[in-house]
Amino acid sequence: MLLLIYLFGVIFYFFFPLWGWFPLLLFSLKVRKYVFPSLMLVSFSFALLAFCADSSGFISTDLIRYRDSYSTYVGNPFGFMFTMNILYDTLSWLFANYISDNSRCVGLLWVFISNLFMMLSVKNLSEYYVGSNYKLHFICYLAVILIIPLAMQNELLKQVTSFSLALYIISRIICNKRRSITVLLSFLCFFVHPSSSVFLVPLFFVKSDIIQNNMKLIVAFSIIVSQFNILNLMLYMPIPNGLNDLLDIQSIISDYAEFSSFGGSKRYYLVFFFYSLMLVNLLRYKIDNRCKTALVSLELMWSILLINISNVHNFARFTNTLYPFFVMSLIVSVYVMRSKGMLYYVFIVCSLVMSNIILYYSNKDVGYYLTYMNNDFLNLFSSSVIDYLDYR
């Protein structure tokens, strides 16, 4: 009987994918079944939005460049025009040559992957911290869905995926999931977007005694290093010749070290300040062993942001893709503060939603923004899966 009800919900979802996930997710959480397929459908809804996205300003967006790169994979041999983002290029090449040559599929594929890792992270963290209250679980998922910044998720495909995967890895570490799979995912994360993942590597060792017992020193180190352009410092790091020849690491670091045409806006520093306030709020409470690893992860991420603050490009990209760590901070806050933090949770979600709206209109003002089915809300909410996939 439960399966029949769920299948009916899936049929309903097929006709209204943008919001048909709502009753499916609520039902699956209530009966404690079919949660994973529901999360896949939630992720697919975001992927469909990416599929119908268009660059609508007078400046071409990154999504268009991703689509152009995707088109070059079609009909060409494996490895053609590949970059140091080996896993990203490999999956894109396979999809382009064996699933669909429609360049819109690059957004469909990677937004689905990044969202699925995000939803699975919420599943791990909410089950670990929230308990058995299905309504509270649903509120956590709904909060996450509301704060996802579409403007960045459909633009920084590789970096967004690496950050979402990083959160999933941390959630597995917190929940003591199978170690071998966690190690494999940590390895794979690096090859989605190495230039971001190299900074995230310390997060994958969050349970080590070196990190757990020396957070004060790590924070102090990050404050000192924040006074220098981290990429300039990395130019002095020894890199094996073979690895540098293969990935052209030093040339890439050198290019981004002086790249200043993106970043510097006050909004990025406000996002960092807001994240800092959330962290300070958590530190006010007595932290037990159950949430110690999560808190250390959040502190580590804060240190990583601070280390990159003198490179405006890195700092801007990292704050734009910080939302997975806002998600973890929010869920841990629910565990620590319980029901007495209700106004705090509403404030956090509303602030992050407003930040996304400001980001969208800021991009629109400079002529660099995306629209979805020309932002025709009636079409967006009434179109079926077929309508979305037929969009050109």
Short mmCIF file of C-alpha atoms in Angstrom, two decimals:
data_model
loop_
_atom_site.label_atom_id
_atom_site.label_comp_id
_atom_site.label_asym_id
_atom_site.label_seq_id
_atom_site.Cartn_x
_atom_site.Cartn_y
_atom_site.Cartn_z
CA MET A 1 0.00 0.00 0.00
CA LEU A 2 2.80 2.44 0.93
CA LEU A 3 4.59 1.67 -2.34
CA LEU A 4 1.43 2.41 -4.36
CA ILE A 5 0.98 5.76 -2.60
CA TYR A 6 4.62 6.59 -3.27
CA LEU A 7 4.35 5.62 -6.96
CA PHE A 8 1.29 7.84 -7.28
CA GLY A 9 3.41 10.64 -5.82
CA VAL A 10 6.13 9.94 -8.41
CA ILE A 11 3.55 10.23 -11.21
CA PHE A 12 2.42 13.55 -9.74
CA TYR A 13 6.08 14.63 -9.60
CA PHE A 14 6.50 13.79 -13.31
CA PHE A 15 3.87 16.40 -14.21
CA PHE A 16 5.01 19.05 -11.68
CA PRO A 17 8.74 18.44 -10.96
CA LEU A 18 9.51 21.90 -9.61
CA TRP A 19 7.28 21.41 -6.57
CA GLY A 20 6.07 17.78 -6.81
CA TRP A 21 8.97 16.69 -4.60
CA PHE A 22 7.34 18.42 -1.60
CA PRO A 23 4.66 15.78 -0.77
CA LEU A 24 7.00 12.94 -1.80
CA LEU A 25 9.73 13.98 0.63
CA LEU A 26 7.28 14.63 3.46
CA PHE A 27 5.63 11.24 2.94
CA SER A 28 8.91 9.31 2.74
CA LEU A 29 10.21 10.96 5.92
CA LYS A 30 6.98 10.20 7.76
CA VAL A 31 6.91 6.50 6.83
CA ARG A 32 10.73 6.22 6.97
CA LYS A 33 10.88 4.61 3.55
CA TYR A 34 11.92 5.69 0.04
CA VAL A 35 13.94 8.64 1.41
CA PHE A 36 16.86 8.11 -0.98
CA PRO A 37 14.73 8.10 -4.18
CA SER A 38 12.90 11.18 -2.88
CA LEU A 39 16.22 12.98 -2.41
CA MET A 40 17.19 11.95 -5.95
CA LEU A 41 14.00 13.56 -7.24
CA VAL A 42 14.62 16.74 -5.24
CA SER A 43 18.09 16.90 -6.80
CA PHE A 44 16.65 16.23 -10.25
CA SER A 45 14.29 19.20 -9.86
CA PHE A 46 17.29 21.49 -9.42
CA ALA A 47 18.98 19.75 -12.36
CA LEU A 48 15.98 20.51 -14.58
CA LEU A 49 16.25 24.17 -13.62
CA ALA A 50 19.91 24.12 -14.68
CA PHE A 51 18.90 22.47 -17.97
CA CYS A 52 16.54 25.33 -18.87
CA ALA A 53 18.89 28.10 -17.67
CA ASP A 54 20.03 30.75 -20.14
CA SER A 55 22.60 33.53 -19.97
CA SER A 56 20.43 36.64 -20.23
CA GLY A 57 22.78 39.54 -19.58
CA PHE A 58 25.19 41.19 -21.98
CA ILE A 59 28.12 39.32 -20.36
CA SER A 60 28.36 35.60 -21.14
CA THR A 61 28.13 33.51 -17.96
CA ASP A 62 30.34 30.59 -16.93
CA LEU A 63 27.49 28.17 -17.65
CA ILE A 64 27.74 29.04 -21.35
CA ARG A 65 31.47 28.31 -21.29
CA TYR A 66 30.76 24.99 -19.60
CA ARG A 67 28.30 24.17 -22.37
CA ASP A 68 30.83 25.11 -25.04
CA SER A 69 33.40 22.79 -23.41
CA TYR A 70 30.81 20.02 -23.20
CA SER A 71 30.17 20.36 -26.94
CA THR A 72 33.87 19.79 -27.68
CA TYR A 73 33.69 16.36 -26.04
CA VAL A 74 31.03 15.13 -28.47
CA GLY A 75 32.54 12.76 -31.06
CA ASN A 76 36.10 13.34 -29.86
CA PRO A 77 38.36 10.69 -28.27
CA PHE A 78 38.62 10.29 -24.51
CA GLY A 79 41.11 12.82 -23.11
CA PHE A 80 40.56 15.41 -25.85
CA MET A 81 40.73 18.94 -24.37
CA PHE A 82 40.85 17.53 -20.83
CA THR A 83 42.15 19.74 -18.01
CA MET A 84 43.46 19.08 -14.52
CA ASN A 85 39.80 18.56 -13.47
CA ILE A 86 40.09 14.94 -14.57
CA LEU A 87 36.99 13.47 -12.91
CA TYR A 88 34.81 16.37 -14.03
CA ASP A 89 36.06 16.04 -17.62
CA THR A 90 35.71 12.24 -17.61
CA LEU A 91 32.08 12.17 -16.44
CA SER A 92 31.18 15.02 -18.78
CA TRP A 93 32.83 13.22 -21.73
CA LEU A 94 30.98 9.97 -20.94
CA PHE A 95 27.65 11.77 -20.65
CA ALA A 96 28.23 13.74 -23.85
CA ASN A 97 29.18 10.68 -25.90
CA TYR A 98 26.89 8.00 -24.45
CA ILE A 99 23.85 9.79 -23.00
CA SER A 100 23.16 13.07 -24.80
CA ASP A 101 25.11 15.51 -26.97
CA ASN A 102 22.81 18.38 -25.90
CA SER A 103 25.17 20.85 -24.22
CA ARG A 104 22.45 21.83 -21.73
CA CYS A 105 23.08 18.45 -20.12
CA VAL A 106 26.28 19.69 -18.47
CA GLY A 107 24.15 21.66 -15.98
CA LEU A 108 21.68 18.80 -15.65
CA LEU A 109 24.47 16.34 -14.78
CA TRP A 110 26.54 18.40 -12.35
CA VAL A 111 23.74 20.21 -10.55
CA PHE A 112 22.12 16.82 -9.97
CA ILE A 113 25.38 15.41 -8.57
CA SER A 114 26.12 18.40 -6.33
CA ASN A 115 22.56 18.54 -5.00
CA LEU A 116 22.42 14.82 -4.35
CA PHE A 117 25.58 14.98 -2.24
CA MET A 118 24.07 17.95 -0.43
CA MET A 119 20.81 16.10 0.28
CA LEU A 120 22.66 12.95 1.40
CA SER A 121 24.75 15.11 3.74
CA VAL A 122 21.58 16.55 5.27
CA LYS A 123 20.24 13.00 5.62
CA ASN A 124 23.36 11.88 7.51
CA LEU A 125 23.55 14.97 9.71
CA SER A 126 19.83 15.23 10.51
CA GLU A 127 19.60 11.52 11.37
CA TYR A 128 22.62 11.90 13.65
CA TYR A 129 21.64 15.16 15.35
CA VAL A 130 17.88 15.65 15.01
CA GLY A 131 16.58 12.23 16.00
CA SER A 132 13.32 10.62 14.91
CA ASN A 133 11.08 13.68 14.55
CA TYR A 134 10.13 13.53 10.85
CA LYS A 135 8.68 17.05 10.88
CA LEU A 136 11.99 18.45 12.13
CA HIS A 137 13.83 16.43 9.47
CA PHE A 138 11.57 17.91 6.81
CA ILE A 139 12.15 21.44 8.12
CA CYS A 140 15.91 20.86 7.87
CA TYR A 141 15.58 19.73 4.24
CA LEU A 142 13.27 22.63 3.44
CA ALA A 143 15.70 25.13 4.99
CA VAL A 144 18.53 23.70 2.90
CA ILE A 145 16.48 23.86 -0.31
CA LEU A 146 15.61 27.50 0.38
CA ILE A 147 19.20 28.65 0.97
CA ILE A 148 20.82 27.00 -2.08
CA PRO A 149 22.09 29.91 -4.23
CA LEU A 150 20.94 29.11 -7.78
CA ALA A 151 23.10 31.94 -9.13
CA MET A 152 26.23 30.10 -7.98
CA GLN A 153 25.10 26.49 -8.22
CA ASN A 154 24.55 26.81 -11.96
CA GLU A 155 27.69 28.89 -12.49
CA LEU A 156 30.52 27.29 -10.49
CA LEU A 157 29.64 23.68 -11.34
CA LYS A 158 33.00 22.14 -10.43
CA GLN A 159 33.61 24.08 -7.24
CA VAL A 160 30.04 23.67 -6.00
CA THR A 161 30.33 19.92 -6.54
CA SER A 162 33.63 19.71 -4.67
CA PHE A 163 32.18 21.64 -1.70
CA SER A 164 29.02 19.51 -1.62
CA LEU A 165 31.11 16.35 -1.83
CA ALA A 166 33.34 17.68 0.96
CA LEU A 167 30.29 18.14 3.21
CA TYR A 168 29.14 14.61 2.41
CA ILE A 169 32.59 13.26 3.30
CA ILE A 170 32.54 15.15 6.62
CA SER A 171 29.02 13.88 7.36
CA ARG A 172 30.26 10.31 6.81
CA ILE A 173 33.20 10.94 9.16
CA ILE A 174 30.86 12.35 11.82
CA CYS A 175 28.48 9.39 11.50
CA ASN A 176 31.32 6.83 11.44
CA LYS A 177 30.29 5.47 8.05
CA ARG A 178 32.38 2.88 6.23
CA ARG A 179 35.93 4.29 6.17
CA SER A 180 37.07 2.79 2.85
CA ILE A 181 34.28 4.54 0.93
CA THR A 182 34.98 7.82 2.72
CA VAL A 183 38.68 7.63 1.78
CA LEU A 184 37.78 6.90 -1.84
CA LEU A 185 35.39 9.87 -1.97
CA SER A 186 38.09 12.12 -0.47
CA PHE A 187 40.43 11.04 -3.25
CA LEU A 188 37.79 11.60 -5.95
CA CYS A 189 36.88 15.04 -4.59
CA PHE A 190 40.35 16.28 -5.47
CA PHE A 191 39.89 15.42 -9.16
CA VAL A 192 36.57 17.23 -9.55
CA HIS A 193 38.21 20.62 -8.94
CA PRO A 194 41.78 20.34 -7.61
CA SER A 195 42.36 24.09 -7.18
CA SER A 196 39.51 24.23 -4.62
CA SER A 197 39.88 20.77 -3.13
CA VAL A 198 43.53 21.29 -2.19
CA PHE A 199 42.34 23.82 0.40
CA LEU A 200 39.65 21.43 1.65
CA VAL A 201 42.06 18.54 2.31
CA PRO A 202 42.48 19.34 6.07
CA LEU A 203 38.72 18.81 6.49
CA PHE A 204 39.11 15.15 5.52
CA PHE A 205 41.42 14.64 8.53
CA VAL A 206 39.12 16.38 10.97
CA LYS A 207 39.10 13.45 13.40
CA SER A 208 42.88 13.26 13.67
CA ASP A 209 44.38 14.15 17.05
CA ILE A 210 46.69 16.69 15.39
CA ILE A 211 43.71 18.78 14.26
CA GLN A 212 41.38 18.05 17.20
CA ASN A 213 43.98 19.07 19.79
CA ASN A 214 45.51 22.05 17.97
CA MET A 215 42.62 24.13 16.70
CA LYS A 216 43.81 27.22 18.59
CA LEU A 217 47.18 26.97 16.85
CA ILE A 218 45.49 26.44 13.48
CA VAL A 219 43.33 29.53 14.00
CA ALA A 220 46.40 31.56 15.04
CA PHE A 221 48.28 30.29 11.96
CA SER A 222 45.38 31.27 9.68
CA ILE A 223 45.30 34.79 11.17
CA ILE A 224 49.02 35.23 10.40
CA VAL A 225 48.82 33.77 6.88
CA SER A 226 45.74 35.88 6.10
CA GLN A 227 48.08 38.89 5.88
CA PHE A 228 49.65 37.45 2.71
CA ASN A 229 48.35 36.34 -0.68
CA ILE A 230 48.24 32.57 -0.14
CA LEU A 231 48.75 31.81 -3.83
CA ASN A 232 51.96 33.87 -3.90
CA LEU A 233 53.19 31.80 -0.96
CA MET A 234 52.26 28.58 -2.75
CA LEU A 235 54.55 29.52 -5.66
CA TYR A 236 57.48 28.85 -3.34
CA MET A 237 56.26 25.34 -2.47
CA PRO A 238 58.27 22.52 -4.09
CA ILE A 239 56.19 20.62 -6.67
CA PRO A 240 57.48 17.40 -8.27
CA ASN A 241 58.44 18.08 -11.90
CA GLY A 242 56.35 15.19 -13.25
CA LEU A 243 53.22 16.38 -11.46
CA ASN A 244 53.79 19.98 -12.51
CA ASP A 245 54.34 18.96 -16.15
CA LEU A 246 51.13 16.89 -16.10
CA LEU A 247 48.84 19.45 -14.46
CA ASP A 248 50.71 22.74 -15.11
CA ILE A 249 50.22 23.61 -11.45
CA GLN A 250 52.69 26.48 -11.10
CA SER A 251 51.34 28.28 -14.16
CA ILE A 252 47.76 28.02 -12.85
CA ILE A 253 48.76 29.26 -9.38
CA SER A 254 50.66 32.16 -10.93
CA ASP A 255 47.66 33.18 -13.07
CA TYR A 256 45.20 33.14 -10.15
CA ALA A 257 47.62 34.79 -7.72
CA GLU A 258 47.27 38.11 -9.54
CA PHE A 259 43.70 37.62 -10.80
CA SER A 260 41.70 40.50 -9.34
CA SER A 261 38.86 41.15 -11.83
CA PHE A 262 36.53 38.96 -9.76
CA GLY A 263 36.08 39.55 -6.03
CA GLY A 264 36.52 42.44 -3.65
CA SER A 265 32.81 43.16 -3.13
CA LYS A 266 31.68 43.99 0.41
CA ARG A 267 29.08 41.22 0.12
CA TYR A 268 31.77 38.51 0.36
CA TYR A 269 33.09 39.95 3.61
CA LEU A 270 29.56 40.19 4.98
CA VAL A 271 29.02 36.49 4.17
CA PHE A 272 32.24 35.65 6.01
CA PHE A 273 31.16 37.82 8.95
CA PHE A 274 27.76 36.12 9.03
CA TYR A 275 29.40 32.67 9.03
CA SER A 276 31.69 33.84 11.85
CA LEU A 277 28.68 34.91 13.92
CA MET A 278 27.06 31.49 13.46
CA LEU A 279 30.27 29.84 14.62
CA VAL A 280 30.60 32.16 17.63
CA ASN A 281 26.99 31.38 18.56
CA LEU A 282 27.75 27.64 18.58
CA LEU A 283 30.87 28.16 20.69
CA ARG A 284 28.71 29.81 23.36
CA TYR A 285 27.18 26.44 24.20
CA LYS A 286 28.64 23.49 25.99
CA ILE A 287 29.77 21.17 23.21
CA ASP A 288 29.62 17.42 23.81
CA ASN A 289 31.58 14.73 21.96
CA ARG A 290 28.64 14.16 19.62
CA CYS A 291 29.09 17.50 17.87
CA LYS A 292 32.80 18.14 18.52
CA THR A 293 33.89 16.87 15.08
CA ALA A 294 31.28 19.00 13.32
CA LEU A 295 32.34 22.08 15.24
CA VAL A 296 36.01 21.48 14.46
CA SER A 297 35.05 21.12 10.77
CA LEU A 298 33.27 24.47 10.89
CA GLU A 299 36.28 26.08 12.60
CA LEU A 300 38.60 24.58 10.00
CA MET A 301 36.47 25.99 7.20
CA TRP A 302 36.58 29.39 8.89
CA SER A 303 40.40 29.14 8.99
CA ILE A 304 40.51 28.14 5.31
CA LEU A 305 38.43 31.20 4.40
CA LEU A 306 40.66 33.45 6.48
CA ILE A 307 43.82 32.05 4.85
CA ASN A 308 42.38 33.02 1.46
CA ILE A 309 41.10 36.46 2.45
CA SER A 310 44.05 38.33 0.91
CA ASN A 311 43.41 36.79 -2.50
CA VAL A 312 40.16 38.45 -3.57
CA HIS A 313 39.44 35.89 -6.30
CA ASN A 314 39.83 32.85 -4.04
CA PHE A 315 37.96 34.49 -1.19
CA ALA A 316 35.03 35.44 -3.43
CA ARG A 317 34.72 31.94 -4.92
CA PHE A 318 34.96 30.26 -1.53
CA THR A 319 32.31 32.47 0.09
CA ASN A 320 30.05 31.95 -2.94
CA THR A 321 30.21 28.19 -2.41
CA LEU A 322 30.16 28.25 1.40
CA TYR A 323 26.49 27.27 1.71
CA PRO A 324 27.16 23.55 2.49
CA PHE A 325 28.85 24.70 5.70
CA PHE A 326 25.97 27.02 6.53
CA VAL A 327 23.83 23.87 6.24
CA MET A 328 25.98 21.95 8.72
CA SER A 329 26.10 24.90 11.12
CA LEU A 330 22.31 25.17 11.02
CA ILE A 331 21.72 21.46 11.71
CA VAL A 332 24.26 21.39 14.56
CA SER A 333 22.55 24.50 15.97
CA VAL A 334 19.26 22.58 16.02
CA TYR A 335 20.97 19.87 18.09
CA VAL A 336 22.63 22.34 20.47
CA MET A 337 19.88 24.94 20.87
CA ARG A 338 16.78 22.72 20.51
CA SER A 339 13.39 24.46 20.38
CA LYS A 340 14.60 27.59 22.18
CA GLY A 341 16.48 28.59 19.04
CA MET A 342 13.40 28.78 16.78
CA LEU A 343 13.69 32.52 16.12
CA TYR A 344 17.41 32.05 15.47
CA TYR A 345 16.75 29.36 12.82
CA VAL A 346 14.17 31.53 11.07
CA PHE A 347 16.57 34.49 11.15
CA ILE A 348 19.42 32.42 9.63
CA VAL A 349 17.29 31.01 6.82
CA CYS A 350 15.69 34.37 5.99
CA SER A 351 19.10 36.08 5.99
CA LEU A 352 20.58 33.49 3.63
CA VAL A 353 17.56 33.66 1.31
CA MET A 354 17.90 37.45 1.25
CA SER A 355 21.63 37.10 0.53
CA ASN A 356 20.79 34.94 -2.51
CA ILE A 357 18.26 37.50 -3.74
CA ILE A 358 20.81 40.32 -3.33
CA LEU A 359 23.38 38.21 -5.20
CA TYR A 360 20.98 37.65 -8.11
CA TYR A 361 20.10 41.33 -8.49
CA SER A 362 23.73 42.34 -8.05
CA ASN A 363 24.64 40.05 -10.95
CA LYS A 364 21.71 41.40 -12.95
CA ASP A 365 22.89 44.99 -12.45
CA VAL A 366 26.25 44.17 -14.04
CA GLY A 367 24.65 42.18 -16.89
CA TYR A 368 25.89 38.79 -15.72
CA TYR A 369 22.97 36.57 -14.75
CA LEU A 370 20.86 33.54 -15.64
CA THR A 371 17.14 33.18 -16.28
CA TYR A 372 15.08 29.98 -16.22
CA MET A 373 12.50 29.62 -19.00
CA ASN A 374 12.83 33.42 -19.25
CA ASN A 375 11.73 33.55 -15.59
CA ASP A 376 8.17 32.72 -16.59
CA PHE A 377 6.99 31.44 -13.20
CA LEU A 378 3.74 30.05 -14.57
CA ASN A 379 5.70 27.87 -17.02
CA LEU A 380 8.27 26.88 -14.40
CA PHE A 381 5.67 25.65 -11.93
CA SER A 382 3.29 24.04 -14.46
CA SER A 383 5.77 22.32 -16.81
CA SER A 384 6.26 18.55 -16.75
CA VAL A 385 9.61 16.73 -16.85
CA ILE A 386 9.15 16.31 -20.63
CA ASP A 387 8.48 20.04 -21.02
CA TYR A 388 11.70 20.85 -19.18
CA LEU A 389 13.78 18.39 -21.21
CA ASP A 390 12.26 19.65 -24.48
CA TYR A 391 13.20 23.25 -23.65
CA ARG A 392 15.55 24.85 -26.16
#
